[in-house]
Short mmCIF file of C-alpha atoms and ligand atoms in Angstrom, two decimals:
data_model
loop_
_atom_site.label_atom_id
_atom_site.label_comp_id
_atom_site.label_asym_id
_atom_site.label_seq_id
_atom_site.Cartn_x
_atom_site.Cartn_y
_atom_site.Cartn_z
CA MET M 1 0.01 0.03 -0.03
CA ASP M 2 1.37 3.27 -1.00
CA LYS M 3 1.59 5.62 2.44
CA SER M 4 -0.15 8.51 0.49
CA GLU M 5 -3.19 6.60 -0.40
CA LYS M 6 -6.09 8.06 1.34
CA ILE M 7 -7.19 5.22 3.25
CA PHE M 8 -11.20 5.19 5.06
CA VAL M 9 -11.46 3.96 8.15
CA ALA M 10 -15.48 3.24 8.73
CA GLY M 11 -15.82 2.85 12.47
CA HIS M 12 -12.99 4.48 14.06
CA ARG M 13 -14.50 5.46 17.38
CA GLY M 14 -15.06 1.65 17.63
CA MET M 15 -12.53 -1.06 19.55
CA VAL M 16 -11.31 -2.21 16.29
CA GLY M 17 -11.49 0.96 14.35
CA SER M 18 -9.47 3.01 17.14
CA ALA M 19 -6.79 -0.21 17.08
CA LEU M 20 -6.47 0.18 13.39
CA VAL M 21 -5.82 4.07 13.17
CA CYS M 22 -3.35 3.72 15.56
CA GLN M 23 -1.31 1.08 14.08
CA LEU M 24 -2.11 2.89 10.74
CA GLU M 25 -0.39 5.91 12.03
CA SER M 26 2.60 4.37 13.49
CA LYS M 27 3.15 2.60 10.28
CA GLY M 28 3.47 5.95 8.42
CA PHE M 29 -0.25 5.64 7.13
CA LEU M 30 -1.36 9.36 7.66
CA ASN M 31 -3.58 10.02 5.07
CA LEU M 32 -6.64 8.87 7.04
CA LEU M 33 -10.49 9.38 6.40
CA VAL M 34 -12.22 9.38 9.71
CA ARG M 35 -15.75 10.79 10.48
CA ASP M 36 -17.54 10.52 13.70
CA ARG M 37 -21.41 9.59 14.22
CA SER M 38 -22.24 12.46 14.53
CA GLU M 39 -21.03 13.83 11.45
CA LEU M 40 -21.75 10.96 9.32
CA ASP M 41 -24.21 8.28 9.60
CA LEU M 42 -23.36 5.37 7.82
CA ARG M 43 -26.92 3.73 7.84
CA ASP M 44 -28.15 6.97 5.67
CA GLU M 45 -27.38 6.14 1.90
CA SER M 46 -27.14 9.63 0.80
CA VAL M 47 -25.02 10.81 3.26
CA VAL M 48 -22.17 7.98 2.87
CA ALA M 49 -22.81 8.60 -1.19
CA LYS M 50 -21.83 12.29 -0.77
CA LEU M 51 -18.85 11.23 1.51
CA PHE M 52 -17.53 8.99 -0.95
CA ALA M 53 -17.88 11.20 -4.12
CA GLU M 54 -16.19 14.31 -2.36
CA GLU M 55 -13.36 12.22 -0.33
CA LYS M 56 -12.48 9.41 -3.34
CA PRO M 57 -10.82 7.10 -0.73
CA ALA M 58 -8.54 4.96 -2.26
CA VAL M 59 -8.73 2.24 0.30
CA VAL M 60 -11.86 1.02 2.66
CA ILE M 61 -11.81 -0.50 5.86
CA LEU M 62 -15.45 -1.51 6.72
CA ALA M 63 -14.67 -2.05 10.82
CA ALA M 64 -18.09 -0.45 11.67
CA SER M 65 -20.63 -2.49 12.80
CA LYS M 66 -23.57 -2.56 15.28
CA VAL M 67 -22.09 -5.44 17.78
CA GLY M 68 -22.70 -6.61 21.11
CA GLY M 69 -22.52 -9.80 23.42
CA ILE M 70 -24.99 -13.03 23.68
CA LYS M 71 -27.41 -10.57 25.47
CA ALA M 72 -27.59 -7.64 23.33
CA ASN M 73 -28.08 -10.13 20.13
CA ILE M 74 -30.94 -12.05 21.71
CA ASP M 75 -32.46 -8.68 22.99
CA HIS M 76 -32.32 -6.67 19.62
CA PRO M 77 -32.50 -8.84 16.16
CA VAL M 78 -33.79 -6.15 14.50
CA ALA M 79 -30.82 -3.77 15.29
CA PHE M 80 -28.25 -6.19 14.48
CA LEU M 81 -29.75 -7.46 11.23
CA LEU M 82 -30.85 -4.34 9.96
CA GLU M 83 -28.40 -1.78 10.98
CA ASN M 84 -25.35 -3.85 9.84
CA LEU M 85 -27.02 -4.84 6.53
CA GLN M 86 -27.60 -0.82 5.98
CA ILE M 87 -23.70 0.26 6.91
CA GLN M 88 -22.30 -2.44 4.47
CA ASN M 89 -24.57 -2.18 2.08
CA ASN M 90 -24.08 2.02 1.87
CA VAL M 91 -20.36 1.55 2.09
CA MET M 92 -19.49 -1.50 -0.34
CA ASP M 93 -21.97 0.76 -3.09
CA ALA M 94 -20.38 3.90 -2.54
CA ALA M 95 -16.97 2.33 -2.62
CA TYR M 96 -17.88 0.68 -5.80
CA GLU M 97 -19.19 3.66 -7.73
CA ASN M 98 -16.48 5.78 -6.67
CA GLY M 99 -13.84 3.31 -7.97
CA VAL M 100 -12.15 2.25 -4.40
CA ARG M 101 -9.65 0.50 -5.23
CA LYS M 102 -9.61 -2.16 -2.36
CA LEU M 103 -12.36 -2.51 0.55
CA LEU M 104 -11.62 -5.01 3.60
CA PHE M 105 -14.62 -6.28 5.17
CA LEU M 106 -14.79 -7.39 8.84
CA GLY M 107 -17.28 -10.24 9.34
CA SER M 108 -17.40 -12.50 12.31
CA SER M 109 -16.71 -16.16 13.26
CA CYS M 110 -20.32 -16.69 14.05
CA ILE M 111 -21.03 -16.71 10.40
CA TYR M 112 -20.41 -20.45 10.64
CA PRO M 113 -23.14 -23.45 11.64
CA LYS M 114 -23.28 -23.76 15.30
CA PHE M 115 -21.86 -27.44 15.17
CA ALA M 116 -19.17 -26.47 12.63
CA PRO M 117 -15.90 -28.98 12.67
CA GLN M 118 -13.29 -27.66 15.23
CA PRO M 119 -11.17 -25.53 14.16
CA ILE M 120 -13.79 -24.33 12.04
CA PRO M 121 -12.57 -24.28 8.15
CA GLU M 122 -13.57 -21.28 5.80
CA THR M 123 -15.45 -24.07 3.72
CA ALA M 124 -17.95 -24.59 6.80
CA LEU M 125 -19.96 -21.35 5.52
CA LEU M 126 -23.45 -22.28 4.78
CA SER M 127 -22.98 -25.96 5.61
CA GLY M 128 -25.21 -25.86 8.83
CA PRO M 129 -28.04 -24.06 10.73
CA LEU M 130 -26.46 -21.05 12.82
CA GLU M 131 -26.23 -20.50 16.53
CA PRO M 132 -29.86 -18.94 17.25
CA THR M 133 -28.66 -16.23 19.62
CA ASN M 134 -26.46 -14.76 16.95
CA GLU M 135 -28.41 -15.96 13.70
CA ALA M 136 -29.59 -11.87 13.02
CA TYR M 137 -26.22 -10.75 13.31
CA ALA M 138 -24.51 -13.67 11.31
CA ILE M 139 -27.10 -13.49 8.60
CA ALA M 140 -26.48 -10.01 8.20
CA LYS M 141 -22.39 -10.32 8.07
CA ILE M 142 -22.87 -13.61 5.81
CA ALA M 143 -24.81 -11.13 3.18
CA GLY M 144 -21.96 -8.88 3.73
CA ILE M 145 -19.30 -11.84 2.40
CA LYS M 146 -22.02 -12.58 -0.66
CA LEU M 147 -21.97 -8.47 -1.60
CA CYS M 148 -18.32 -8.14 -1.61
CA GLN M 149 -17.96 -11.40 -3.69
CA ALA M 150 -20.74 -10.56 -5.75
CA TYR M 151 -18.64 -7.08 -6.41
CA VAL M 152 -15.67 -8.93 -7.14
CA ARG M 153 -17.69 -11.38 -9.70
CA GLU M 154 -19.37 -8.76 -11.61
CA HIS M 155 -17.43 -5.67 -11.47
CA GLY M 156 -13.92 -7.23 -10.91
CA ALA M 157 -13.40 -5.29 -7.35
CA ASN M 158 -10.81 -5.83 -5.22
CA PHE M 159 -13.12 -6.49 -2.23
CA ILE M 160 -11.85 -8.73 0.66
CA SER M 161 -13.69 -10.33 3.98
CA MET M 162 -11.95 -11.50 6.79
CA MET M 163 -13.46 -13.49 9.65
CA PRO M 164 -12.04 -12.42 13.41
CA THR M 165 -12.71 -14.34 15.98
CA ASN M 166 -13.95 -12.86 19.38
CA LEU M 167 -11.96 -9.75 19.76
CA TYR M 168 -10.97 -7.50 23.30
CA GLY M 169 -8.95 -4.87 23.81
CA PRO M 170 -8.70 -1.02 24.66
CA ASN M 171 -12.40 0.77 23.72
CA ASP M 172 -14.12 -2.20 24.34
CA ASN M 173 -17.87 -2.08 25.57
CA PHE M 174 -17.73 -2.61 29.51
CA ASP M 175 -21.80 -2.33 29.59
CA LEU M 176 -22.50 -5.57 31.50
CA GLU M 177 -25.96 -5.98 29.52
CA THR M 178 -24.54 -5.73 26.14
CA SER M 179 -20.84 -6.09 26.26
CA HIS M 180 -18.78 -9.49 25.51
CA VAL M 181 -17.73 -12.04 28.00
CA LEU M 182 -14.45 -10.68 28.62
CA PRO M 183 -15.16 -7.33 29.44
CA ALA M 184 -17.83 -8.24 31.37
CA LEU M 185 -15.80 -10.62 33.29
CA LEU M 186 -12.99 -7.79 33.88
CA ARG M 187 -15.64 -5.35 35.39
CA LYS M 188 -17.27 -7.75 37.36
CA ALA M 189 -14.18 -9.04 38.80
CA HIS M 190 -12.92 -5.44 39.50
CA GLU M 191 -16.18 -4.09 41.27
CA ALA M 192 -16.70 -7.73 43.10
CA LYS M 193 -13.16 -7.04 44.87
CA THR M 194 -13.80 -3.74 45.44
CA ARG M 195 -16.80 -3.90 47.21
CA LYS M 196 -15.16 -7.16 49.11
CA ASP M 197 -17.49 -9.81 47.73
CA ARG M 198 -16.70 -13.73 48.41
CA GLU M 199 -18.94 -14.55 45.24
CA LEU M 200 -18.93 -13.31 41.25
CA ILE M 201 -21.78 -14.47 39.29
CA VAL M 202 -20.98 -15.82 35.69
CA TRP M 203 -23.49 -16.54 33.20
CA GLY M 204 -24.37 -20.03 31.57
CA SER M 205 -22.30 -23.19 32.64
CA GLY M 206 -18.62 -22.22 31.75
CA LYS M 207 -18.61 -25.01 29.59
CA PRO M 208 -18.73 -23.28 25.69
CA ARG M 209 -15.22 -22.44 24.70
CA ARG M 210 -13.87 -19.14 22.97
CA GLU M 211 -10.89 -17.99 21.31
CA PHE M 212 -9.88 -14.60 21.83
CA LEU M 213 -7.54 -12.09 19.77
CA HIS M 214 -6.36 -8.96 20.96
CA VAL M 215 -7.34 -6.40 19.09
CA ASP M 216 -4.07 -5.11 18.23
CA ASP M 217 -2.99 -8.34 16.31
CA LEU M 218 -6.39 -8.06 14.89
CA ALA M 219 -4.93 -4.66 13.34
CA SER M 220 -1.95 -5.83 12.06
CA ALA M 221 -3.65 -8.84 10.07
CA CYS M 222 -5.64 -6.53 8.72
CA LEU M 223 -2.89 -4.27 7.30
CA LEU M 224 -1.14 -7.83 6.03
CA LEU M 225 -4.36 -8.65 4.50
CA LEU M 226 -4.63 -5.47 2.51
CA GLU M 227 -0.91 -5.68 1.72
CA LYS M 228 -0.75 -9.08 0.43
CA TYR M 229 -4.12 -10.76 0.04
CA ASP M 230 -6.73 -10.11 -3.00
CA SER M 231 -9.08 -13.09 -2.88
CA PRO M 232 -12.49 -12.95 -2.76
CA GLU M 233 -12.48 -16.16 -0.30
CA ILE M 234 -13.43 -15.24 3.10
CA ILE M 235 -10.30 -15.67 5.56
CA ASN M 236 -10.12 -16.52 9.17
CA VAL M 237 -8.21 -14.39 11.82
CA GLY M 238 -7.90 -15.98 15.26
CA CYS M 239 -4.78 -17.13 17.57
CA GLY M 240 -5.63 -21.24 16.97
CA GLU M 241 -6.16 -21.51 20.49
CA ASP M 242 -9.68 -21.88 22.75
CA ILE M 243 -10.44 -21.92 26.42
CA SER M 244 -13.50 -22.88 28.05
CA ILE M 245 -15.55 -19.61 29.76
CA ARG M 246 -14.72 -21.04 33.41
CA GLU M 247 -10.91 -20.92 32.37
CA LEU M 248 -11.51 -17.42 31.20
CA ALA M 249 -13.31 -16.59 34.30
CA GLU M 250 -10.52 -17.80 36.82
CA LEU M 251 -8.09 -16.33 34.52
CA VAL M 252 -9.74 -12.79 34.48
CA CYS M 253 -9.86 -13.00 38.51
CA ASP M 254 -6.74 -14.11 39.21
CA ILE M 255 -5.42 -11.08 37.09
CA VAL M 256 -7.92 -8.80 38.27
CA GLY M 257 -6.85 -10.09 42.04
CA PHE M 258 -10.82 -11.13 42.92
CA ASP M 259 -9.91 -14.56 45.35
CA GLY M 260 -13.73 -15.06 45.81
CA GLN M 261 -15.95 -17.88 44.64
CA LEU M 262 -17.44 -18.47 41.05
CA SER M 263 -21.02 -19.22 40.87
CA TRP M 264 -22.91 -19.97 37.43
CA ASP M 265 -26.01 -18.34 36.56
CA ALA M 266 -27.90 -21.26 34.39
CA THR M 267 -30.73 -18.99 33.22
CA LYS M 268 -28.29 -17.53 31.03
CA PRO M 269 -27.48 -18.80 27.68
CA ASP M 270 -24.58 -20.44 26.85
CA GLY M 271 -24.60 -20.05 22.95
CA THR M 272 -22.48 -21.84 20.57
CA PRO M 273 -20.63 -24.68 22.28
CA ARG M 274 -17.22 -23.78 20.72
CA LYS M 275 -16.13 -21.33 17.91
CA LEU M 276 -12.18 -22.21 17.32
CA LEU M 277 -11.06 -20.69 13.82
CA ASP M 278 -8.64 -22.91 11.50
CA VAL M 279 -6.06 -20.42 10.69
CA THR M 280 -3.86 -22.13 8.58
CA LYS M 281 -4.52 -20.12 5.46
CA LEU M 282 -3.69 -16.75 7.42
CA ARG M 283 -0.48 -18.70 8.71
CA ALA M 284 0.63 -19.30 5.43
CA LEU M 285 0.80 -15.72 4.59
CA GLY M 286 3.20 -15.41 7.41
CA TRP M 287 1.35 -13.66 10.06
CA LYS M 288 1.17 -15.06 13.77
CA PRO M 289 -0.69 -13.07 16.92
CA SER M 290 1.98 -11.45 19.39
CA ILE M 291 -0.11 -11.08 22.37
CA PRO M 292 -0.49 -13.86 24.99
CA LEU M 293 -4.10 -13.97 26.24
CA ARG M 294 -2.89 -13.28 29.94
CA GLU M 295 -0.68 -10.21 28.80
CA GLY M 296 -3.86 -9.20 26.54
CA ILE M 297 -6.15 -9.18 29.30
CA ALA M 298 -3.77 -7.71 31.80
CA ARG M 299 -3.12 -4.83 29.24
CA THR M 300 -7.01 -4.55 29.03
CA TYR M 301 -7.38 -4.26 32.83
CA GLU M 302 -5.15 -1.50 32.87
CA TRP M 303 -6.90 0.70 30.10
CA PHE M 304 -10.28 -0.40 31.85
CA LEU M 305 -8.75 1.15 35.25
CA ALA M 306 -7.28 4.30 33.50
CA ASN M 307 -10.43 5.08 31.40
CA TYR M 308 -13.43 3.51 32.78
CA VAL M 309 -13.38 3.55 36.66
CA ARG M 310 -13.99 6.74 37.83
O1 LIG B 401 -18.58 -13.05 24.46
P1 LIG B 401 -20.45 -13.35 24.66
O2 LIG B 401 -21.67 -12.66 24.98
O3 LIG B 401 -20.72 -13.95 23.09
O4 LIG B 401 -20.48 -14.59 25.54
P2 LIG B 401 -20.65 -15.10 22.06
C1 LIG B 401 -19.87 -15.70 25.35
C2 LIG B 401 -19.69 -16.64 26.35
O5 LIG B 401 -19.49 -16.25 27.78
C3 LIG B 401 -21.29 -17.59 26.69
C4 LIG B 401 -20.65 -16.41 28.83
O6 LIG B 401 -21.51 -18.69 26.96
C5 LIG B 401 -22.27 -16.50 27.92
O7 LIG B 401 -22.86 -17.06 28.31
N1 LIG B 401 -20.73 -15.38 29.81
C6 LIG B 401 -20.34 -15.81 30.86
C7 LIG B 401 -20.82 -14.24 29.39
N2 LIG B 401 -20.77 -14.60 31.59
C8 LIG B 401 -20.81 -13.36 30.83
C9 LIG B 401 -21.34 -12.14 30.99
O8 LIG B 401 -21.43 -11.39 31.86
N3 LIG B 401 -21.48 -11.49 29.73
C10 LIG B 401 -21.50 -12.15 28.40
N4 LIG B 401 -21.54 -11.13 27.37
N5 LIG B 401 -20.98 -13.34 28.36
C11 LIG B 401 -21.12 -13.24 20.15
C12 LIG B 401 -22.40 -13.02 19.34
O9 LIG B 401 -21.52 -14.58 20.37
O10 LIG B 401 -20.00 -13.51 19.83
C13 LIG B 401 -21.84 -11.83 18.71
O11 LIG B 401 -23.57 -13.02 20.16
C14 LIG B 401 -20.35 -11.60 18.33
O12 LIG B 401 -22.76 -11.71 17.64
C15 LIG B 401 -19.88 -12.12 19.19
O13 LIG B 401 -20.09 -12.79 17.28
C16 LIG B 401 -18.36 -12.07 18.50
O14 LIG B 401 -19.21 -15.84 21.67
O15 LIG B 401 -21.64 -16.28 22.78
#
């Protein structure tokens, strides 16, 4: 990628987008196009078209999504389906209409069937029923993949799609109702320690397994794919290892310094039993993650203490 090319980072205030901006700037990509939500509503087709016509970005990273944890997905399927379709349709159409050289679309590991083989190869897409707790989000992301591939096939566009595993890091959402598990556990353990509680309640059975990737590693994988990957076939991005929610809760408590007991709220859903991505394709491009889980969680806890705890 040319250092002077204009790169539009859609969603630059989010956890992924902010990590991307940081990494792009540190590598000397200084011609970044970013817009706050108050200036640009990506769900609005006409304002997206106007931005592209005026700014003519060369490269687009589509990191803007309506995202949330298992409860938010269950409670708001309309927003997860509708808003994600609107955002990706508007951005991809404007990118094509304005001759964008390359677009990177961020999907999710939840696009794969609930009972996909583990680790999940890219070929598992659309091979079985989805996990019901995040079906709306998954359908939107699958539509995004298919739209990228359609622009490639019909118009020769260079639109690529990566499927990240569960992500965490600075600028994550720490709201207990809408967040993913890792920021939720960090906050719960911190508050339990502060209150000197003897018990911490964790959702579900603790048995599901998840793979966690620090968002700075995700950002470095994005840059690699922008440089080296030009195929319409989707590519998984993960660290290649998973742990159970029970093990994660124990690790978080150890890092935070909460030494009370864990108890399990069986009224809350487990979601998909396991979601470990097969990252053979990505590894073959020479990429590997650099932030071990314990270190990444400790760094995220430091960020939480400095930025969230008031
Ligand atoms: O991270 P999470 O909300 O999403 O939940 P998914 C992962 C697991 O952690 C589930 C358990 O088994 C939860 O029951 N868990 C335990 C908790 N305690 C908590 C807690 O306090 N908060 C939360 N949130 N979970 C999401 C999808 O699925 O993954 C999204 O809903 C997206 O669409 C995202 O794909 C990456 O991993 O189950």
